[in-house]
Amino acid sequence: MKNVFLAVSLRILLFVALAVMVFDFLRVEQLFIQMDRGLLDGFSVDISNWPGYMLLGILFLFIIANLLHFWRLRKQTNTDIRDFFTFEYDATDERAIDHTRKAVSYAFSGLLIYSFFVIGSFMFIPNYFLDHIWFPVFAVASIPISGLLIYAVSFTVLQRT
Amino acid sequence: MRVIKNRVKELRARFDLTQGVLAERVGVTRQTIVALEKGSYTPSLLLAMNIAEVFKMPIEDIFFKEDAK
């Protein structure tokens, strides 16, 4: 169960780091576009490497954790490991496998509902691509994060009942 | 409605096995044995056969159907 939380946390951090890096890049690009369109006369901007380094650092941790997970899974005889290749899945025994399946189905349902509302929310910020660039980036990143959270919570609840 | 009940707790005590030892012998986690004894988890046929093997008894002597209360 701890592994599931570690995996979900790392995956969420990965999505957040990617969104931050993309946002940091677009934030600068956005200023150039605004200037091209005559909306700005000039601008000053700080450019830093830390979003990229943060993404690489988390990606490195994620890959290491995935390799360790795969190494542990090789000893598993209760299931076909190809079904549980993803780091988030707990295949330690048949009950965990059963709960993983259920939690994945809950996460999928939650994700479908959440993405419906997220797409709908774009309607309320018509010029988000120029003035609120953070919104589409983080809104898209929040879709897999919502699924991961639903998965982690439902898996934990199922394991404890 | 009929549900599957089991005598795992009773047999485990008789064979003087801890939940951890039984779990290790049948290839599951201790939490699964806990859930099994509580009746909140119905094992797969493979797990039921593994448990029957440990207790050297037929499956039907360990797992049986009962009317839900």
mmCIF file of C-alpha atoms in Angstrom:
data_model
loop_
_atom_site.group_PDB
_atom_site.id
_atom_site.type_symbol
_atom_site.label_atom_id
_atom_site.label_comp_id
_atom_site.label_asym_id
_atom_site.label_seq_id
_atom_site.Cartn_x
_atom_site.Cartn_y
_atom_site.Cartn_z
ATOM 1 C CA MET A 1 0.000 0.000 0.000
ATOM 2 C CA LYS A 2 2.942 2.289 0.747
ATOM 3 C CA ASN A 3 4.285 1.515 -2.709
ATOM 4 C CA VAL A 4 1.031 2.614 -4.285
ATOM 5 C CA PHE A 5 1.218 5.951 -2.479
ATOM 6 C CA LEU A 6 4.857 6.397 -3.441
ATOM 7 C CA ALA A 7 4.074 5.550 -7.069
ATOM 8 C CA VAL A 8 1.051 7.838 -7.213
ATOM 9 C CA SER A 9 2.965 10.683 -5.528
ATOM 10 C CA LEU A 10 5.871 10.349 -7.938
ATOM 11 C CA ARG A 11 3.564 10.221 -10.945
ATOM 12 C CA ILE A 12 1.655 13.294 -9.702
ATOM 13 C CA LEU A 13 4.941 15.138 -9.123
ATOM 14 C CA LEU A 14 5.992 14.184 -12.636
ATOM 15 C CA PHE A 15 2.833 15.678 -14.131
ATOM 16 C CA VAL A 16 3.142 18.809 -11.973
ATOM 17 C CA ALA A 17 6.826 19.226 -12.905
ATOM 18 C CA LEU A 18 6.013 18.824 -16.590
ATOM 19 C CA ALA A 19 3.163 21.339 -16.337
ATOM 20 C CA VAL A 20 5.417 23.817 -14.504
ATOM 21 C CA MET A 21 8.130 23.423 -17.147
ATOM 22 C CA VAL A 22 5.668 23.859 -20.023
ATOM 23 C CA PHE A 23 4.104 26.842 -18.272
ATOM 24 C CA ASP A 24 7.514 28.413 -17.676
ATOM 25 C CA PHE A 25 8.324 28.061 -21.379
ATOM 26 C CA LEU A 26 4.933 29.366 -22.536
ATOM 27 C CA ARG A 27 5.084 32.279 -20.087
ATOM 28 C CA VAL A 28 8.074 33.653 -22.012
ATOM 29 C CA GLU A 29 6.665 32.770 -25.440
ATOM 30 C CA GLN A 30 3.431 34.489 -24.482
ATOM 31 C CA LEU A 31 5.248 37.776 -23.876
ATOM 32 C CA PHE A 32 6.818 37.622 -27.341
ATOM 33 C CA ILE A 33 3.410 36.924 -28.908
ATOM 34 C CA GLN A 34 1.858 39.811 -26.992
ATOM 35 C CA MET A 35 4.630 42.115 -28.189
ATOM 36 C CA ASP A 36 4.258 40.901 -31.809
ATOM 37 C CA ARG A 37 0.587 41.727 -31.632
ATOM 38 C CA GLY A 38 1.314 45.179 -30.300
ATOM 39 C CA LEU A 39 -0.146 44.504 -26.880
ATOM 40 C CA LEU A 40 3.198 45.223 -25.192
ATOM 41 C CA ASP A 41 5.879 47.752 -26.011
ATOM 42 C CA GLY A 42 8.565 45.781 -24.234
ATOM 43 C CA PHE A 43 9.104 43.393 -21.370
ATOM 44 C CA SER A 44 11.687 41.956 -19.052
ATOM 45 C CA VAL A 45 11.628 38.331 -18.047
ATOM 46 C CA ASP A 46 13.597 36.023 -15.785
ATOM 47 C CA ILE A 47 14.556 32.750 -17.411
ATOM 48 C CA SER A 48 15.631 29.954 -15.123
ATOM 49 C CA ASN A 49 16.585 26.311 -15.533
ATOM 50 C CA TRP A 50 15.032 24.996 -12.345
ATOM 51 C CA PRO A 51 11.729 23.758 -13.889
ATOM 52 C CA GLY A 52 13.717 21.613 -16.322
ATOM 53 C CA TYR A 53 16.065 20.333 -13.629
ATOM 54 C CA MET A 54 13.108 19.582 -11.385
ATOM 55 C CA LEU A 55 11.451 17.544 -14.140
ATOM 56 C CA LEU A 56 14.666 15.639 -14.858
ATOM 57 C CA GLY A 57 15.209 14.931 -11.153
ATOM 58 C CA ILE A 58 11.687 13.573 -10.670
ATOM 59 C CA LEU A 59 11.922 11.618 -13.922
ATOM 60 C CA PHE A 60 15.141 10.016 -12.682
ATOM 61 C CA LEU A 61 13.516 9.002 -9.375
ATOM 62 C CA PHE A 62 10.491 7.714 -11.266
ATOM 63 C CA ILE A 63 12.579 5.538 -13.579
ATOM 64 C CA ILE A 64 14.568 4.105 -10.640
ATOM 65 C CA ALA A 65 11.341 3.320 -8.753
ATOM 66 C CA ASN A 66 9.883 1.685 -11.878
ATOM 67 C CA LEU A 67 12.931 -0.512 -12.300
ATOM 68 C CA LEU A 68 12.778 -1.581 -8.642
ATOM 69 C CA HIS A 69 9.082 -2.343 -9.029
ATOM 70 C CA PHE A 70 9.746 -4.447 -12.112
ATOM 71 C CA TRP A 71 12.510 -6.307 -10.282
ATOM 72 C CA ARG A 72 10.135 -7.175 -7.423
ATOM 73 C CA LEU A 73 7.344 -8.114 -9.816
ATOM 74 C CA ARG A 74 9.505 -10.724 -11.530
ATOM 75 C CA LYS A 75 9.208 -12.938 -8.443
ATOM 76 C CA GLN A 76 5.420 -12.689 -8.517
ATOM 77 C CA THR A 77 3.801 -15.968 -9.536
ATOM 78 C CA ASN A 78 0.163 -15.134 -8.820
ATOM 79 C CA THR A 79 -0.388 -13.130 -11.965
ATOM 80 C CA ASP A 80 0.767 -12.286 -15.432
ATOM 81 C CA ILE A 81 3.141 -9.404 -14.740
ATOM 82 C CA ARG A 82 2.368 -7.779 -18.087
ATOM 83 C CA ASP A 83 -1.056 -6.859 -16.666
ATOM 84 C CA PHE A 84 0.551 -5.035 -13.755
ATOM 85 C CA PHE A 85 3.569 -3.528 -15.400
ATOM 86 C CA THR A 86 2.603 -0.003 -14.359
ATOM 87 C CA PHE A 87 4.351 1.096 -11.197
ATOM 88 C CA GLU A 88 1.082 2.207 -9.540
ATOM 89 C CA TYR A 89 -0.403 -1.278 -9.620
ATOM 90 C CA ASP A 90 -0.073 -3.440 -6.556
ATOM 91 C CA ALA A 91 0.310 -7.093 -7.479
ATOM 92 C CA THR A 92 1.707 -8.338 -4.166
ATOM 93 C CA ASP A 93 -1.075 -10.906 -3.871
ATOM 94 C CA GLU A 94 -4.439 -11.832 -5.377
ATOM 95 C CA ARG A 95 -6.448 -9.590 -3.046
ATOM 96 C CA ALA A 96 -4.284 -6.584 -3.956
ATOM 97 C CA ILE A 97 -4.714 -7.478 -7.633
ATOM 98 C CA ASP A 98 -8.477 -7.618 -7.192
ATOM 99 C CA HIS A 99 -8.440 -4.246 -5.422
ATOM 100 C CA THR A 100 -6.143 -2.774 -8.060
ATOM 101 C CA ARG A 101 -8.649 -3.760 -10.742
ATOM 102 C CA LYS A 102 -11.534 -2.205 -8.810
ATOM 103 C CA ALA A 103 -9.566 0.972 -8.004
ATOM 104 C CA VAL A 104 -8.584 1.365 -11.659
ATOM 105 C CA SER A 105 -12.226 1.107 -12.723
ATOM 106 C CA TYR A 106 -13.228 3.749 -10.137
ATOM 107 C CA ALA A 107 -10.391 6.003 -11.283
ATOM 108 C CA PHE A 108 -11.456 5.591 -14.894
ATOM 109 C CA SER A 109 -15.053 6.557 -14.060
ATOM 110 C CA GLY A 110 -13.860 9.543 -12.011
ATOM 111 C CA LEU A 111 -11.530 10.623 -14.768
ATOM 112 C CA LEU A 112 -14.321 10.565 -17.350
ATOM 113 C CA ILE A 113 -16.551 12.734 -15.155
ATOM 114 C CA TYR A 114 -13.760 15.120 -14.162
ATOM 115 C CA SER A 115 -12.480 15.608 -17.734
ATOM 116 C CA PHE A 116 -16.021 16.435 -18.840
ATOM 117 C CA PHE A 117 -16.111 19.347 -16.369
ATOM 118 C CA VAL A 118 -12.558 20.457 -17.102
ATOM 119 C CA ILE A 119 -13.261 20.709 -20.825
ATOM 120 C CA GLY A 120 -16.457 22.586 -19.988
ATOM 121 C CA SER A 121 -14.553 24.993 -17.743
ATOM 122 C CA PHE A 122 -12.550 26.268 -20.733
ATOM 123 C CA MET A 123 -15.739 28.015 -21.824
ATOM 124 C CA PHE A 124 -15.467 30.458 -18.916
ATOM 125 C CA ILE A 125 -12.040 31.797 -19.855
ATOM 126 C CA PRO A 126 -12.300 32.495 -23.593
ATOM 127 C CA ASN A 127 -8.896 34.143 -24.001
ATOM 128 C CA TYR A 128 -6.996 31.721 -21.811
ATOM 129 C CA PHE A 129 -4.323 31.080 -24.420
ATOM 130 C CA LEU A 130 -3.005 34.603 -24.136
ATOM 131 C CA ASP A 131 -3.992 36.057 -20.780
ATOM 132 C CA HIS A 132 -4.324 32.973 -18.610
ATOM 133 C CA ILE A 133 -1.862 30.555 -20.111
ATOM 134 C CA TRP A 134 -1.547 28.731 -16.792
ATOM 135 C CA PHE A 135 -5.171 27.619 -16.975
ATOM 136 C CA PRO A 136 -5.113 25.203 -19.943
ATOM 137 C CA VAL A 137 -1.720 23.819 -18.920
ATOM 138 C CA PHE A 138 -2.642 23.061 -15.327
ATOM 139 C CA ALA A 139 -6.215 22.080 -16.204
ATOM 140 C CA VAL A 140 -4.921 19.374 -18.557
ATOM 141 C CA ALA A 141 -2.346 18.258 -15.970
ATOM 142 C CA SER A 142 -5.085 17.988 -13.352
ATOM 143 C CA ILE A 143 -6.962 15.339 -15.393
ATOM 144 C CA PRO A 144 -4.486 12.459 -14.890
ATOM 145 C CA ILE A 145 -3.791 13.732 -11.354
ATOM 146 C CA SER A 146 -7.485 13.414 -10.478
ATOM 147 C CA GLY A 147 -7.500 9.842 -11.785
ATOM 148 C CA LEU A 148 -4.380 8.996 -9.786
ATOM 149 C CA LEU A 149 -5.840 10.427 -6.588
ATOM 150 C CA ILE A 150 -9.107 8.528 -7.030
ATOM 151 C CA TYR A 151 -7.092 5.384 -7.680
ATOM 152 C CA ALA A 152 -4.902 5.807 -4.582
ATOM 153 C CA VAL A 153 -7.811 6.628 -2.279
ATOM 154 C CA SER A 154 -10.071 3.828 -3.526
ATOM 155 C CA PHE A 155 -7.232 1.295 -3.398
ATOM 156 C CA THR A 156 -6.458 2.268 0.207
ATOM 157 C CA VAL A 157 -10.102 2.092 1.242
ATOM 158 C CA LEU A 158 -10.532 -1.322 -0.422
ATOM 159 C CA GLN A 159 -7.377 -2.692 1.205
ATOM 160 C CA ARG A 160 -8.527 -1.564 4.651
ATOM 161 C CA THR A 161 -12.027 -3.043 4.429
ATOM 162 C CA MET B 1 -28.213 -15.047 -0.388
ATOM 163 C CA ARG B 2 -25.517 -17.648 0.169
ATOM 164 C CA VAL B 3 -21.944 -16.724 1.000
ATOM 165 C CA ILE B 4 -18.686 -18.602 1.332
ATOM 166 C CA LYS B 5 -17.484 -19.079 4.899
ATOM 167 C CA ASN B 6 -14.249 -20.709 6.025
ATOM 168 C CA ARG B 7 -12.518 -22.399 8.944
ATOM 169 C CA VAL B 8 -9.119 -20.876 8.311
ATOM 170 C CA LYS B 9 -8.853 -19.197 11.715
ATOM 171 C CA GLU B 10 -9.783 -22.372 13.574
ATOM 172 C CA LEU B 11 -7.452 -24.560 11.508
ATOM 173 C CA ARG B 12 -4.620 -22.082 11.752
ATOM 174 C CA ALA B 13 -4.907 -22.201 15.537
ATOM 175 C CA ARG B 14 -5.031 -25.981 15.473
ATOM 176 C CA PHE B 15 -1.919 -26.190 13.317
ATOM 177 C CA ASP B 16 -0.276 -23.497 15.465
ATOM 178 C CA LEU B 17 0.452 -21.206 12.553
ATOM 179 C CA THR B 18 0.607 -17.439 12.664
ATOM 180 C CA GLN B 19 -1.154 -15.408 10.009
ATOM 181 C CA GLY B 20 2.252 -14.371 8.654
ATOM 182 C CA VAL B 21 3.501 -17.959 8.340
ATOM 183 C CA LEU B 22 0.322 -19.147 6.647
ATOM 184 C CA ALA B 23 0.448 -16.145 4.312
ATOM 185 C CA GLU B 24 4.018 -16.944 3.366
ATOM 186 C CA ARG B 25 3.213 -20.606 2.729
ATOM 187 C CA VAL B 26 0.305 -19.844 0.410
ATOM 188 C CA GLY B 27 1.975 -16.874 -1.315
ATOM 189 C CA VAL B 28 -0.186 -13.958 -0.190
ATOM 190 C CA THR B 29 0.194 -11.050 2.227
ATOM 191 C CA ARG B 30 -0.805 -11.283 5.892
ATOM 192 C CA GLN B 31 -3.576 -8.746 5.225
ATOM 193 C CA THR B 32 -5.200 -11.220 2.842
ATOM 194 C CA ILE B 33 -5.278 -13.898 5.553
ATOM 195 C CA VAL B 34 -6.754 -11.315 7.961
ATOM 196 C CA ALA B 35 -9.461 -10.422 5.414
ATOM 197 C CA LEU B 36 -10.089 -14.112 4.724
ATOM 198 C CA GLU B 37 -10.578 -14.918 8.414
ATOM 199 C CA LYS B 38 -12.868 -11.926 8.838
ATOM 200 C CA GLY B 39 -14.928 -13.215 5.929
ATOM 201 C CA SER B 40 -14.531 -10.009 3.968
ATOM 202 C CA TYR B 41 -12.594 -11.665 1.159
ATOM 203 C CA THR B 42 -13.484 -14.668 -0.985
ATOM 204 C CA PRO B 43 -10.294 -16.393 -2.118
ATOM 205 C CA SER B 44 -9.546 -17.573 -5.616
ATOM 206 C CA LEU B 45 -9.648 -21.286 -6.320
ATOM 207 C CA LEU B 46 -5.851 -21.310 -6.422
ATOM 208 C CA LEU B 47 -5.553 -19.757 -2.964
ATOM 209 C CA ALA B 48 -8.224 -22.084 -1.575
ATOM 210 C CA MET B 49 -6.297 -25.077 -2.962
ATOM 211 C CA ASN B 50 -3.042 -23.766 -1.511
ATOM 212 C CA ILE B 51 -4.659 -23.366 1.912
ATOM 213 C CA ALA B 52 -6.156 -26.853 1.679
ATOM 214 C CA GLU B 53 -2.693 -28.156 0.843
ATOM 215 C CA VAL B 54 -1.186 -26.535 3.944
ATOM 216 C CA PHE B 55 -3.877 -28.020 6.209
ATOM 217 C CA LYS B 56 -3.867 -31.312 4.294
ATOM 218 C CA MET B 57 -7.653 -31.297 4.032
ATOM 219 C CA PRO B 58 -10.156 -31.261 1.177
ATOM 220 C CA ILE B 59 -11.219 -27.747 0.133
ATOM 221 C CA GLU B 60 -14.857 -28.378 1.036
ATOM 222 C CA ASP B 61 -13.867 -29.095 4.651
ATOM 223 C CA ILE B 62 -12.343 -25.621 4.911
ATOM 224 C CA PHE B 63 -14.625 -23.548 2.687
ATOM 225 C CA PHE B 64 -18.361 -24.019 2.715
ATOM 226 C CA LYS B 65 -21.527 -22.227 1.666
ATOM 227 C CA GLU B 66 -23.800 -20.668 4.239
ATOM 228 C CA ASP B 67 -26.886 -18.498 4.219
ATOM 229 C CA ALA B 68 -26.022 -14.857 4.871
ATOM 230 C CA LYS B 69 -27.531 -13.482 8.088
#
